[in-house]
Short mmCIF file of C-alpha atoms and ligand atoms in Angstrom, two decimals:
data_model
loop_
_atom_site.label_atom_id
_atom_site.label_comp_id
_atom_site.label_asym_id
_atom_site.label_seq_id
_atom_site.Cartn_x
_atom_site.Cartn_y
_atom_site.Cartn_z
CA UNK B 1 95.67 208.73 171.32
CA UNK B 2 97.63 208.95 168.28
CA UNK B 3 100.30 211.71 169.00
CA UNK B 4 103.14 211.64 171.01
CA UNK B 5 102.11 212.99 174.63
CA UNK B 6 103.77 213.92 177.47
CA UNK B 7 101.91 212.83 180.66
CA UNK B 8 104.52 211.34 182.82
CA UNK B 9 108.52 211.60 182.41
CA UNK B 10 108.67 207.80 181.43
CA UNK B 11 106.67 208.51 177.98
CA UNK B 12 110.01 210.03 177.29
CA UNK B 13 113.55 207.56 176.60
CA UNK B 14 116.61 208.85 178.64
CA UNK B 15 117.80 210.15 174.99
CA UNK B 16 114.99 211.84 174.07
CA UNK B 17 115.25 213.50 177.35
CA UNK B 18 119.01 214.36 176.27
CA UNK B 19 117.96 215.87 173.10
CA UNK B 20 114.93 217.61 174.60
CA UNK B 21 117.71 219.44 177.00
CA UNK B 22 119.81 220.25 174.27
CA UNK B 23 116.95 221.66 172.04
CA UNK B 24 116.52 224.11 174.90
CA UNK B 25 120.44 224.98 174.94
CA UNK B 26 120.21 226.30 171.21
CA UNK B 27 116.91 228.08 172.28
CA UNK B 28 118.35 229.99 174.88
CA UNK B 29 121.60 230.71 173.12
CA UNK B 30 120.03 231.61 169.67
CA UNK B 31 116.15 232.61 170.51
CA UNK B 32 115.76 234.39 167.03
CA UNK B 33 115.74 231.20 165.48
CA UNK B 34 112.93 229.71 166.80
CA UNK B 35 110.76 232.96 167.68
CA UNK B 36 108.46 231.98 164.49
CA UNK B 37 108.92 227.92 164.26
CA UNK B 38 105.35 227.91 165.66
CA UNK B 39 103.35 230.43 163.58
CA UNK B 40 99.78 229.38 162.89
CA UNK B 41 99.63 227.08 165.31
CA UNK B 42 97.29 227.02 169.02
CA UNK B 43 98.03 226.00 172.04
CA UNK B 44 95.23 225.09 174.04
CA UNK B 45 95.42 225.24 177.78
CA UNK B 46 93.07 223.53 179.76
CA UNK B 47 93.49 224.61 183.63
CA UNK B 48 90.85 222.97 185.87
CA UNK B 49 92.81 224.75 188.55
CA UNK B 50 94.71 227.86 188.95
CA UNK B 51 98.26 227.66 188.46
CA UNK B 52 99.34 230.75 187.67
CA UNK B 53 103.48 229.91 187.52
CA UNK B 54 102.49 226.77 185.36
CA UNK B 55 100.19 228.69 183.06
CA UNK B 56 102.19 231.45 182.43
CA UNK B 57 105.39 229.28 181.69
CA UNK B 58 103.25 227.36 178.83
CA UNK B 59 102.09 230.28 177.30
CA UNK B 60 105.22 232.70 177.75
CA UNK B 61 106.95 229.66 176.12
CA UNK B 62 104.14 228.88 172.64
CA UNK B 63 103.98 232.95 172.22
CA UNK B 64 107.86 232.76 172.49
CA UNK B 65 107.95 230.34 169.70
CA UNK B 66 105.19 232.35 167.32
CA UNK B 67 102.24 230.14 168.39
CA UNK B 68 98.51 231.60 169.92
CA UNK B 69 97.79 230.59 172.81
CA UNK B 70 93.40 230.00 174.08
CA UNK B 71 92.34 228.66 177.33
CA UNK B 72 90.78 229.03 180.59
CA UNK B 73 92.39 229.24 183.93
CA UNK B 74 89.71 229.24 185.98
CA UNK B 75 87.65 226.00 186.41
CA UNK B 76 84.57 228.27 186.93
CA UNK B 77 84.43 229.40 183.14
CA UNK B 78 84.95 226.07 181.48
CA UNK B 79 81.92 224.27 179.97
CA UNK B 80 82.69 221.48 182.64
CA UNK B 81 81.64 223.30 185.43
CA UNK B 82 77.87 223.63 183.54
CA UNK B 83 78.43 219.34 183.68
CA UNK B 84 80.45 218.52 180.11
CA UNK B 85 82.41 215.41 180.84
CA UNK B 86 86.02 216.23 180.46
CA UNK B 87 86.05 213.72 177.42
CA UNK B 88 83.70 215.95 175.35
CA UNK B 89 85.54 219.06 176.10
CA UNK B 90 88.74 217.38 174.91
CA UNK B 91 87.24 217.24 171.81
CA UNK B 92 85.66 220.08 171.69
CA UNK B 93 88.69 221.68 172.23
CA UNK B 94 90.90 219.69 170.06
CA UNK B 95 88.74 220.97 166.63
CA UNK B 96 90.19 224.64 167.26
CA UNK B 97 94.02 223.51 168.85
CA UNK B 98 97.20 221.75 167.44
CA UNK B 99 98.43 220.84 170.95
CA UNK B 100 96.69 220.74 174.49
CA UNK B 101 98.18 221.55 177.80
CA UNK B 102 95.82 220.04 180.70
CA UNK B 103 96.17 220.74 184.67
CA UNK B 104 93.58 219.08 186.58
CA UNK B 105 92.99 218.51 190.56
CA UNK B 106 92.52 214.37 189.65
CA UNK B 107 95.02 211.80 189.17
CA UNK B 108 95.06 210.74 185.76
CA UNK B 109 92.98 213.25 184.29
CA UNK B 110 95.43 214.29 181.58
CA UNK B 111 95.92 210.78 180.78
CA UNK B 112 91.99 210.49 179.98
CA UNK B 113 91.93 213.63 178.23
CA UNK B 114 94.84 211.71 175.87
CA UNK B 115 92.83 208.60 175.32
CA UNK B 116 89.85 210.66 173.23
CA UNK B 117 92.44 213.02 171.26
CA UNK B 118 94.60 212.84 168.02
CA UNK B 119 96.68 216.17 169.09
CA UNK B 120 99.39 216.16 171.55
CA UNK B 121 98.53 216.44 175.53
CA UNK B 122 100.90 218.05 177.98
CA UNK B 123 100.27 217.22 181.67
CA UNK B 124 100.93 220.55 183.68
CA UNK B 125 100.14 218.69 186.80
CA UNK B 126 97.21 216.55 187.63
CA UNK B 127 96.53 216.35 191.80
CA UNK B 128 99.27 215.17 193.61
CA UNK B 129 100.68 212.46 190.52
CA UNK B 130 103.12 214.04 188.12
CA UNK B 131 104.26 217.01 186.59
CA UNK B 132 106.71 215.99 184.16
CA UNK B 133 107.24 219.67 182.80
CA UNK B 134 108.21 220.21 186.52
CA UNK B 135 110.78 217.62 186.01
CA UNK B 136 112.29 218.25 182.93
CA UNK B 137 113.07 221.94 184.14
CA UNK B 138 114.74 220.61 187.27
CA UNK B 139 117.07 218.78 184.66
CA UNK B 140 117.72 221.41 182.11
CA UNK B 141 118.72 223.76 185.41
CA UNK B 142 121.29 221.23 186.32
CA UNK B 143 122.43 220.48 182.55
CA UNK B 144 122.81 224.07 182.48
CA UNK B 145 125.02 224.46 185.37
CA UNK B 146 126.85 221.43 185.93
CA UNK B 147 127.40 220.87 182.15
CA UNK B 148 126.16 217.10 182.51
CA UNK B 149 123.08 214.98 183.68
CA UNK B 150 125.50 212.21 184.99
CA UNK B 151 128.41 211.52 187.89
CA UNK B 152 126.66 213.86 190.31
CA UNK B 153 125.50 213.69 193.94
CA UNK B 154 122.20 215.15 194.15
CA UNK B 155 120.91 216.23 198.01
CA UNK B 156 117.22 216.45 198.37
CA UNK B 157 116.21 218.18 201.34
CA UNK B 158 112.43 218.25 202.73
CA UNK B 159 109.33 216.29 202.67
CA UNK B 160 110.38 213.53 200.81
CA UNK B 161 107.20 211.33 202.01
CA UNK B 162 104.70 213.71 199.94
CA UNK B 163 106.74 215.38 197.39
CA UNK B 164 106.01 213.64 193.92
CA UNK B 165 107.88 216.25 192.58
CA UNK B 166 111.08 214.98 194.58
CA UNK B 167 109.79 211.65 193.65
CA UNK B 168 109.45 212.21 189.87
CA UNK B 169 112.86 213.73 190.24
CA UNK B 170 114.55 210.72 191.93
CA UNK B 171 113.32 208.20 189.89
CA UNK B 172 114.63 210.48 186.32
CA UNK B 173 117.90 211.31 187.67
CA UNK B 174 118.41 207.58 188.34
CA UNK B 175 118.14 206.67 184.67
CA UNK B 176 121.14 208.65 184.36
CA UNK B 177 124.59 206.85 184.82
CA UNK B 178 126.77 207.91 188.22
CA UNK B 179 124.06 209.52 189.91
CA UNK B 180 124.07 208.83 193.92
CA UNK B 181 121.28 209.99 195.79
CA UNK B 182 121.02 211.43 199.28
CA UNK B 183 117.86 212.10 201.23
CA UNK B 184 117.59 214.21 203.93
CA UNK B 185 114.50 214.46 206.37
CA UNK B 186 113.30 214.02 209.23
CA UNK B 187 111.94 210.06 209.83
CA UNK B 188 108.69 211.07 209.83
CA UNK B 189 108.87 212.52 206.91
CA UNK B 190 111.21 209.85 204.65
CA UNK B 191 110.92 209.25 201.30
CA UNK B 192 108.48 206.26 200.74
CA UNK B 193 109.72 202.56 200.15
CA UNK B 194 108.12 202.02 196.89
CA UNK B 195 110.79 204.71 195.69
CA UNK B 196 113.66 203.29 197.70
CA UNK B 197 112.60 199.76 196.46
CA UNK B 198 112.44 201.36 192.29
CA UNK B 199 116.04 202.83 192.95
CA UNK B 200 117.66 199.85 194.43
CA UNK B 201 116.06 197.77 191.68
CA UNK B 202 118.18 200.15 189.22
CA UNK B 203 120.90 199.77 190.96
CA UNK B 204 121.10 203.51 192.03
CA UNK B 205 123.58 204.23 195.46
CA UNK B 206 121.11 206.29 197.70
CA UNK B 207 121.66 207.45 201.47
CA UNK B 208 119.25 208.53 204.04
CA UNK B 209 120.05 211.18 206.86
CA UNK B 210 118.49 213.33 208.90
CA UNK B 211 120.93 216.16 209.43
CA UNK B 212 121.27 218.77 206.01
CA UNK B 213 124.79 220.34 207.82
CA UNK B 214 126.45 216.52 207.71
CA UNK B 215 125.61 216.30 204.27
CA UNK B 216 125.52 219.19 202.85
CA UNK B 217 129.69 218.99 201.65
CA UNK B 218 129.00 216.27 199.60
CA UNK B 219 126.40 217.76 197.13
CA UNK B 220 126.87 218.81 193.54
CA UNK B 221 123.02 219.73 193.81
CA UNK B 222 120.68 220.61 196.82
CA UNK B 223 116.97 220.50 195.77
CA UNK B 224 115.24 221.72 198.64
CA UNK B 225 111.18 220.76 198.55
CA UNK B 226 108.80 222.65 200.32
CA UNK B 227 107.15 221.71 203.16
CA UNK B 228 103.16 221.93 204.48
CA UNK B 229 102.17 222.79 207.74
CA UNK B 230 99.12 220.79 207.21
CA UNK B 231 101.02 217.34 206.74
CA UNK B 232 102.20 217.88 210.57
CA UNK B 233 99.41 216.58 213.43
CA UNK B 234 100.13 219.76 215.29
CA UNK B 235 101.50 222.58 215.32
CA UNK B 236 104.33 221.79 218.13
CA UNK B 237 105.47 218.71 215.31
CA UNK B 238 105.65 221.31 212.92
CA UNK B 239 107.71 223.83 215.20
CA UNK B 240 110.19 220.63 216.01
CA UNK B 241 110.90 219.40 212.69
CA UNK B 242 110.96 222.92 210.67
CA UNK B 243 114.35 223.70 210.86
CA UNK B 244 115.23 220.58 209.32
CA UNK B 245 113.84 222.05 206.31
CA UNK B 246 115.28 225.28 206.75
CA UNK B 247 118.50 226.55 204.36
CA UNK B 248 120.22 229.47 206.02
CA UNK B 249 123.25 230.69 204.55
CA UNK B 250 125.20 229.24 207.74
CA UNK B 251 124.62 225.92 206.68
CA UNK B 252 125.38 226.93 203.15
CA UNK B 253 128.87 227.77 203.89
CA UNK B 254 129.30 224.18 204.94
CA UNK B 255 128.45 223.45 200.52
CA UNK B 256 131.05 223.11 198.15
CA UNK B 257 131.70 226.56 195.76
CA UNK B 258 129.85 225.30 193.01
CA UNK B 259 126.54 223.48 194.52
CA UNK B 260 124.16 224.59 193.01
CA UNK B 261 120.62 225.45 195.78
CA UNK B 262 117.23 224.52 193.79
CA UNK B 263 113.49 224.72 194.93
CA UNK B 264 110.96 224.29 192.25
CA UNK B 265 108.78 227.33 194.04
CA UNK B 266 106.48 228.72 195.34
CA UNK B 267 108.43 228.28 198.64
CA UNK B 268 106.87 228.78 202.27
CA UNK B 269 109.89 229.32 204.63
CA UNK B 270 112.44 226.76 203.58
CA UNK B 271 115.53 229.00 202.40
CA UNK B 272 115.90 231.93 204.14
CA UNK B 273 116.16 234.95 201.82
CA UNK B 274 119.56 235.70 202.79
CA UNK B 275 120.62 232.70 200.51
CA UNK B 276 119.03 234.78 197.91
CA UNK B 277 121.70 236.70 197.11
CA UNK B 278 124.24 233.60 196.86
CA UNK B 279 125.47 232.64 193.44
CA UNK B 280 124.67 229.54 194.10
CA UNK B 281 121.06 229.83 194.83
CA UNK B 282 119.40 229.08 191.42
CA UNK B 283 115.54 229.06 192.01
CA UNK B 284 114.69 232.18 190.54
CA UNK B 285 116.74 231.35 187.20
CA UNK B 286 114.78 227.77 187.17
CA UNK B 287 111.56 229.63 186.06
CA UNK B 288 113.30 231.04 182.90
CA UNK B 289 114.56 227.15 182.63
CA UNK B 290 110.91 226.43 182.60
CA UNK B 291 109.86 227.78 179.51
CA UNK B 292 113.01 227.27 177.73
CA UNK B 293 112.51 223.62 178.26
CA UNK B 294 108.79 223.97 177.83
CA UNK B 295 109.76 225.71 174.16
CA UNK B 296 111.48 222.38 173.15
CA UNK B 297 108.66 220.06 173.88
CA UNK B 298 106.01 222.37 172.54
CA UNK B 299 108.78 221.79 169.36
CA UNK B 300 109.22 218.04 169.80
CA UNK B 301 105.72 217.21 170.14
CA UNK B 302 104.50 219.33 167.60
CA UNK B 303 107.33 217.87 164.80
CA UNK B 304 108.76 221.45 164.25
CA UNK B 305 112.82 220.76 164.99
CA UNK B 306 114.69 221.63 161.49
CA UNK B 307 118.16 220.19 161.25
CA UNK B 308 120.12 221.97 162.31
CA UNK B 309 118.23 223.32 165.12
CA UNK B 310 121.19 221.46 167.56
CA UNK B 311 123.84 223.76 165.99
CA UNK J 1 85.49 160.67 197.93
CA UNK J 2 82.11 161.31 195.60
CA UNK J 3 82.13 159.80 192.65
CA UNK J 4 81.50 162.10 189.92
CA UNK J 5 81.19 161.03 186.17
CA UNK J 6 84.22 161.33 184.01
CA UNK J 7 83.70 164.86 182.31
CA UNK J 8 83.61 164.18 178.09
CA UNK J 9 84.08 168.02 177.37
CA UNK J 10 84.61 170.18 179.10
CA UNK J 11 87.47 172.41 181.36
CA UNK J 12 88.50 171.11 184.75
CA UNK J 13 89.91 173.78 187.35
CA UNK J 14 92.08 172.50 190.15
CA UNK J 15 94.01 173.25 192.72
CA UNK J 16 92.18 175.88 193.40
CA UNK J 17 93.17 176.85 197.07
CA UNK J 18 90.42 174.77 199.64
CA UNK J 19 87.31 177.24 200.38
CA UNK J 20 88.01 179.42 197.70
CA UNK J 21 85.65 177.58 194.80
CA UNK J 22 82.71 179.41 195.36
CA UNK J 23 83.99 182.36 195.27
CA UNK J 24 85.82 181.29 191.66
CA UNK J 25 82.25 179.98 190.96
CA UNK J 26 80.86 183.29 191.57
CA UNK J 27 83.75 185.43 190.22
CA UNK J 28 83.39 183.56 186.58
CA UNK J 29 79.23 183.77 186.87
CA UNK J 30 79.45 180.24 186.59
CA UNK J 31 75.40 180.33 188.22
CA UNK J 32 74.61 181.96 185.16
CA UNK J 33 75.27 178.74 183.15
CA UNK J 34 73.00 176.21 182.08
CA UNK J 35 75.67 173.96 181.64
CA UNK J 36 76.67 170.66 183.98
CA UNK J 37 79.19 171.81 186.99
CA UNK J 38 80.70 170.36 189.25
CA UNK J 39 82.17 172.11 192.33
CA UNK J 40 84.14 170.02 195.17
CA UNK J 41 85.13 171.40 198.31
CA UNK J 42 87.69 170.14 200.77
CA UNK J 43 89.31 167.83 198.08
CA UNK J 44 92.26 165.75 199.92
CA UNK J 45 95.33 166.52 198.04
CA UNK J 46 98.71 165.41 198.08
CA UNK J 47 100.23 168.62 197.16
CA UNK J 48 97.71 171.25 199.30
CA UNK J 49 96.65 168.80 201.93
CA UNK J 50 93.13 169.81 200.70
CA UNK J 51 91.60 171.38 197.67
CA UNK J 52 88.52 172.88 195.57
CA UNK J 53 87.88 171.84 192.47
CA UNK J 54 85.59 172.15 189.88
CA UNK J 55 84.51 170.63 186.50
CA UNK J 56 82.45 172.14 184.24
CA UNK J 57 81.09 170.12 181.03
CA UNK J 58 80.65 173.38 178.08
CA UNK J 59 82.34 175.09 174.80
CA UNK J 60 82.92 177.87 176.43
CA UNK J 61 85.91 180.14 176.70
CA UNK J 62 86.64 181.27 180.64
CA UNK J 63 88.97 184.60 181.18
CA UNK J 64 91.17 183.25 182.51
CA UNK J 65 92.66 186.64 183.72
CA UNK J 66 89.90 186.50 186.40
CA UNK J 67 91.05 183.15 188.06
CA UNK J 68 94.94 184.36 188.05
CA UNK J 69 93.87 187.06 190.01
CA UNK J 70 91.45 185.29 192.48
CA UNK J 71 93.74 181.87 192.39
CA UNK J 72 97.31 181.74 190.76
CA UNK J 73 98.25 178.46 190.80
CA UNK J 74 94.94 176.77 188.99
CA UNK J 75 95.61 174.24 186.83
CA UNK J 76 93.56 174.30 184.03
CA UNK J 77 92.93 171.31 182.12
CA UNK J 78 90.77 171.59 178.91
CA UNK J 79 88.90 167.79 177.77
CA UNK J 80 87.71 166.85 174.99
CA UNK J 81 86.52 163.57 174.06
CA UNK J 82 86.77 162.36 177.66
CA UNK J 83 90.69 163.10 177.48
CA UNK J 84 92.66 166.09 178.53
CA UNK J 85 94.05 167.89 174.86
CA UNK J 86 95.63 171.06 177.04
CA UNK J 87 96.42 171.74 180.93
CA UNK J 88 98.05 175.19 182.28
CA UNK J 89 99.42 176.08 185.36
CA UNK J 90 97.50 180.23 185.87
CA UNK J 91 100.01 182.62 187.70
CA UNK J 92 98.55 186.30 188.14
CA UNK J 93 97.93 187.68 185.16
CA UNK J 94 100.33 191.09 184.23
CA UNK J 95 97.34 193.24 183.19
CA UNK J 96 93.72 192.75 184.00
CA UNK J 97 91.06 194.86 182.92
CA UNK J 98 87.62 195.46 184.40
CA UNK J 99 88.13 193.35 187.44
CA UNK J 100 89.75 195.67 190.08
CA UNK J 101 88.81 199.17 190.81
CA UNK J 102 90.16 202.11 191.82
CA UNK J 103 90.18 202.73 195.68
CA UNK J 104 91.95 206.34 195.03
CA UNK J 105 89.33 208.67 195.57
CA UNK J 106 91.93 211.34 193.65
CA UNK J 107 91.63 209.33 190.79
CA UNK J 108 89.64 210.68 187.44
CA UNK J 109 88.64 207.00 187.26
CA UNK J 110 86.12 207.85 190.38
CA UNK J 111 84.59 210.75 188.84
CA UNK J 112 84.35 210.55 185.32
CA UNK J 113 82.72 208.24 183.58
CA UNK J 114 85.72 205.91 181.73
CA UNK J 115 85.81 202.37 180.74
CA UNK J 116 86.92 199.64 182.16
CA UNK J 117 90.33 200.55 184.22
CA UNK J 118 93.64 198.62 183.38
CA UNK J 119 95.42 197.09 185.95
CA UNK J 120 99.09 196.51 185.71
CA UNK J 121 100.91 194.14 188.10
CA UNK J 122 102.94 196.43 190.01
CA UNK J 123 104.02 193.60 193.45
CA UNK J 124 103.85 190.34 192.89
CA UNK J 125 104.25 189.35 196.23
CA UNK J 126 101.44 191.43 197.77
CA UNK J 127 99.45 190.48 194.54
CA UNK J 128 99.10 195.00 193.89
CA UNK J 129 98.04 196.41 190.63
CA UNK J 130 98.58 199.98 189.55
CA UNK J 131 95.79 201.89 188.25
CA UNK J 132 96.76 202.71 184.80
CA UNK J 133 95.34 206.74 186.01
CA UNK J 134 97.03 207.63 189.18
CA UNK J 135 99.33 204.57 189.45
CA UNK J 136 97.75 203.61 193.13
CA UNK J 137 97.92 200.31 194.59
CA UNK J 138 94.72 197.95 194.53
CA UNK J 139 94.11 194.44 195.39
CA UNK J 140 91.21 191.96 194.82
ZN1 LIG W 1 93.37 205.35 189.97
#
């Protein structure tokens, strides 16, 4: 591994973070600018399982930027699946492209695939472990609305036990000065010690509670996660504890004017779609965030910012 | 106590936490040598009440990232000349490589075929490493 990568939000400093976020600002307020920084080059995407929202965020966001885009998105038609170890495709692949984006079902795949390349590697998501492109949207969505990364109260709402993406967003918020944290779930589904223990460590303020109307006042930002039936034993458990999960827009009207409602989507049944239609639901408008934010790595990582490019 | 000659050259492990020798012995393929060793058992101590130890009379080098995973708190004394010239205190080590193994069965390190995994002290306390792939807790 010789290039900068990007396989878990702590490869990046809190300011490169900043700048990354502010790269993104000039992209969405002066796209011209950038819509041929990337001409010439290819973006590889490796998906060893469909994502479809991932994949299409990648490559709206390389074609956006003048780039070419190859790939698979279907394990089936990659040489792995006729028994190429994913090393040798990484190289493979890395003759033809100047940067590769890699989702894979297995924890640390990405990671591996960045040990036997010279090009950049994005991780887009391996198993259950990180998705720091997941992450860095979440911020440039608040950035974008609340002007600032820092001095907020951020609610997150949901299964907090097996959300990594909740996790990964916790644990980058917290690097940020002024942030205070509040949790809400149900006990059985709390968010685990060993990021309780990481947060007090950083001296971060955190609360726990069970009840989203109590709370709910407070927040500068709700992040809402989504919830599996299959993490419940049974179906009653799941019947109990759902509405805990649940945003309606009665509990909404309990939120201060400008919280802002995120969910990093798809969602099962945890906002009800009459909080669609509030200003302050922001979910939809996070997938645009996506590939804005996605335009300024592929930029970063590839060395192609001109001064200026901040203006 | 059993007398046992005064090692000339040589590295001397102690306090090495009473019963736990032979599996140090084993750990460091200490069978494998055709050198002199020495293990005790059941050493009285004044410190652990009672103690393994073991002496080994050879040139060569021990990782000592092994025993501060099996046994923080070995002193290791290195003799030459009949005398000890250095003595160290292990704790566990903050990386070690090759020793533990992933128990994640999510983890690329369980289906691909990679090197040796790095290990990086993530608990002291409960003596965890992270698996430098998915980050998931292992002990020895
Ligand atoms: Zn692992």
């Amino acid at each position: 591994m010789t290039a900068r990568c990007l396989i878990e939000p702590g490869d990046l400093s809190t300011d490169e973070i900043l700048h990354l976020v502010r790269l993104a600002g000039s992209i969405i307020r002066q796209p011209e600018r950038f819509a041929t920084r990337c001409t010439g080059k290819l973006l590889a995407s490796l998906f060893f399982e469909p994502s479809t929202r991932t994949k299409f965020s990648f490559d709206a966001a390389m074609l956006r930027l003048g780039g070419q885009v190859i790939g698979f998105s279907d394990p089936a038609t990659s040489s792995s699946s006729k028994g190429e170890t994913l090393a040798d495709t990484a190289r493979m692949v890395e003759s033809y492209a100047d940067l590769i984006v890699v989702r894979h079902p297995r924890e640390g795949a990405p990671k591996h695939i960045a040990n036997f390349v010279n090009c950049p590697v994005i991780n887009a998501g391996d198993g259950g472990h990180q998705h720091p492109t997941q992450t860095l949207t979440d911020l440039l969505t608040i950035s974008a609305h609340k002007g600032r990364l820092q001095d907020l109260t951020v609610g997150v709402c949901g299964d907090l036990m097996f959300g990594r993406t909740i996790h990964s967003l916790a644990s980058t918020l917290a690097r940020f000065p002024g942030i205070k944290l509040l949790f809400i779930s149900p006990e059985e589904l709390r968010m685990p010690q060993y990021v309780k223990d990481d947060l007090a460590q950083k001296g971060v303020p955190f609360e726990e509670s069970t009840q989203l109307e109590s709370v709910i006042g407070r927040l500068d930002i709700l992040y809402m996660s989504r919830v599996q039936r299959e993490r419940f034993v049974s179906e009653e458990e799941y019947l109990r504890l759902k509405d805990y999960f649940i945003l309606t827009k009665e509990k909404l009207s309990l939120a201060k004017s400008d919280t802002i409602v995120m969910h990093p989507l798809p969602r099962v049944n945890e906002i009800a779609a009459d909080v669609d239609s509030d200003p302050r639901a922001l979910y939809f408008a996070q997938a645009r965030y996506g590939m804005f934010i996605r335009m300024a790595l592929i930029l970063f990582l590839l060395g192609l910012e001109k001064e200026g490019d901040l203006a | 106590m059993i007398n046992v000659s005064k090692l000339k050259k040589g590295i001397v492990l102690d306090h090495i936490e009473a019963g736990q020798g032979f599996k140090v012995f084993q750990q460091l393929g200490l069978d494998r040598l055709d050198d002199v060793i020495v293990l005790m058992r059941n050493v009285e101590s004044t410190r652990m009440g009672k103690k393994d130890l073991i002496k080994i009379e050879t040139d060569l080098t021990l990782d000592l990232n092994v025993l501060g995973l099996l046994n923080p708190g070995t002193t290791v004394t290195y003799v030459e000349d009949g005398k000890a010239v250095r003595k160290l205190k292990l704790s566990l080590p903050e990386q070690v490589e090759g020793i533990l193994s992933c128990k994640n069965p999510r983890c690329i390190s369980n289906t691909e075929k990679l090197g040796p995994v790095r290990f990086t002290l993530a608990n002291r306390e409960r003596k965890e490493y992270a698996c430098e792939y998915c980050e998931a807790r292992a002990r020895l």
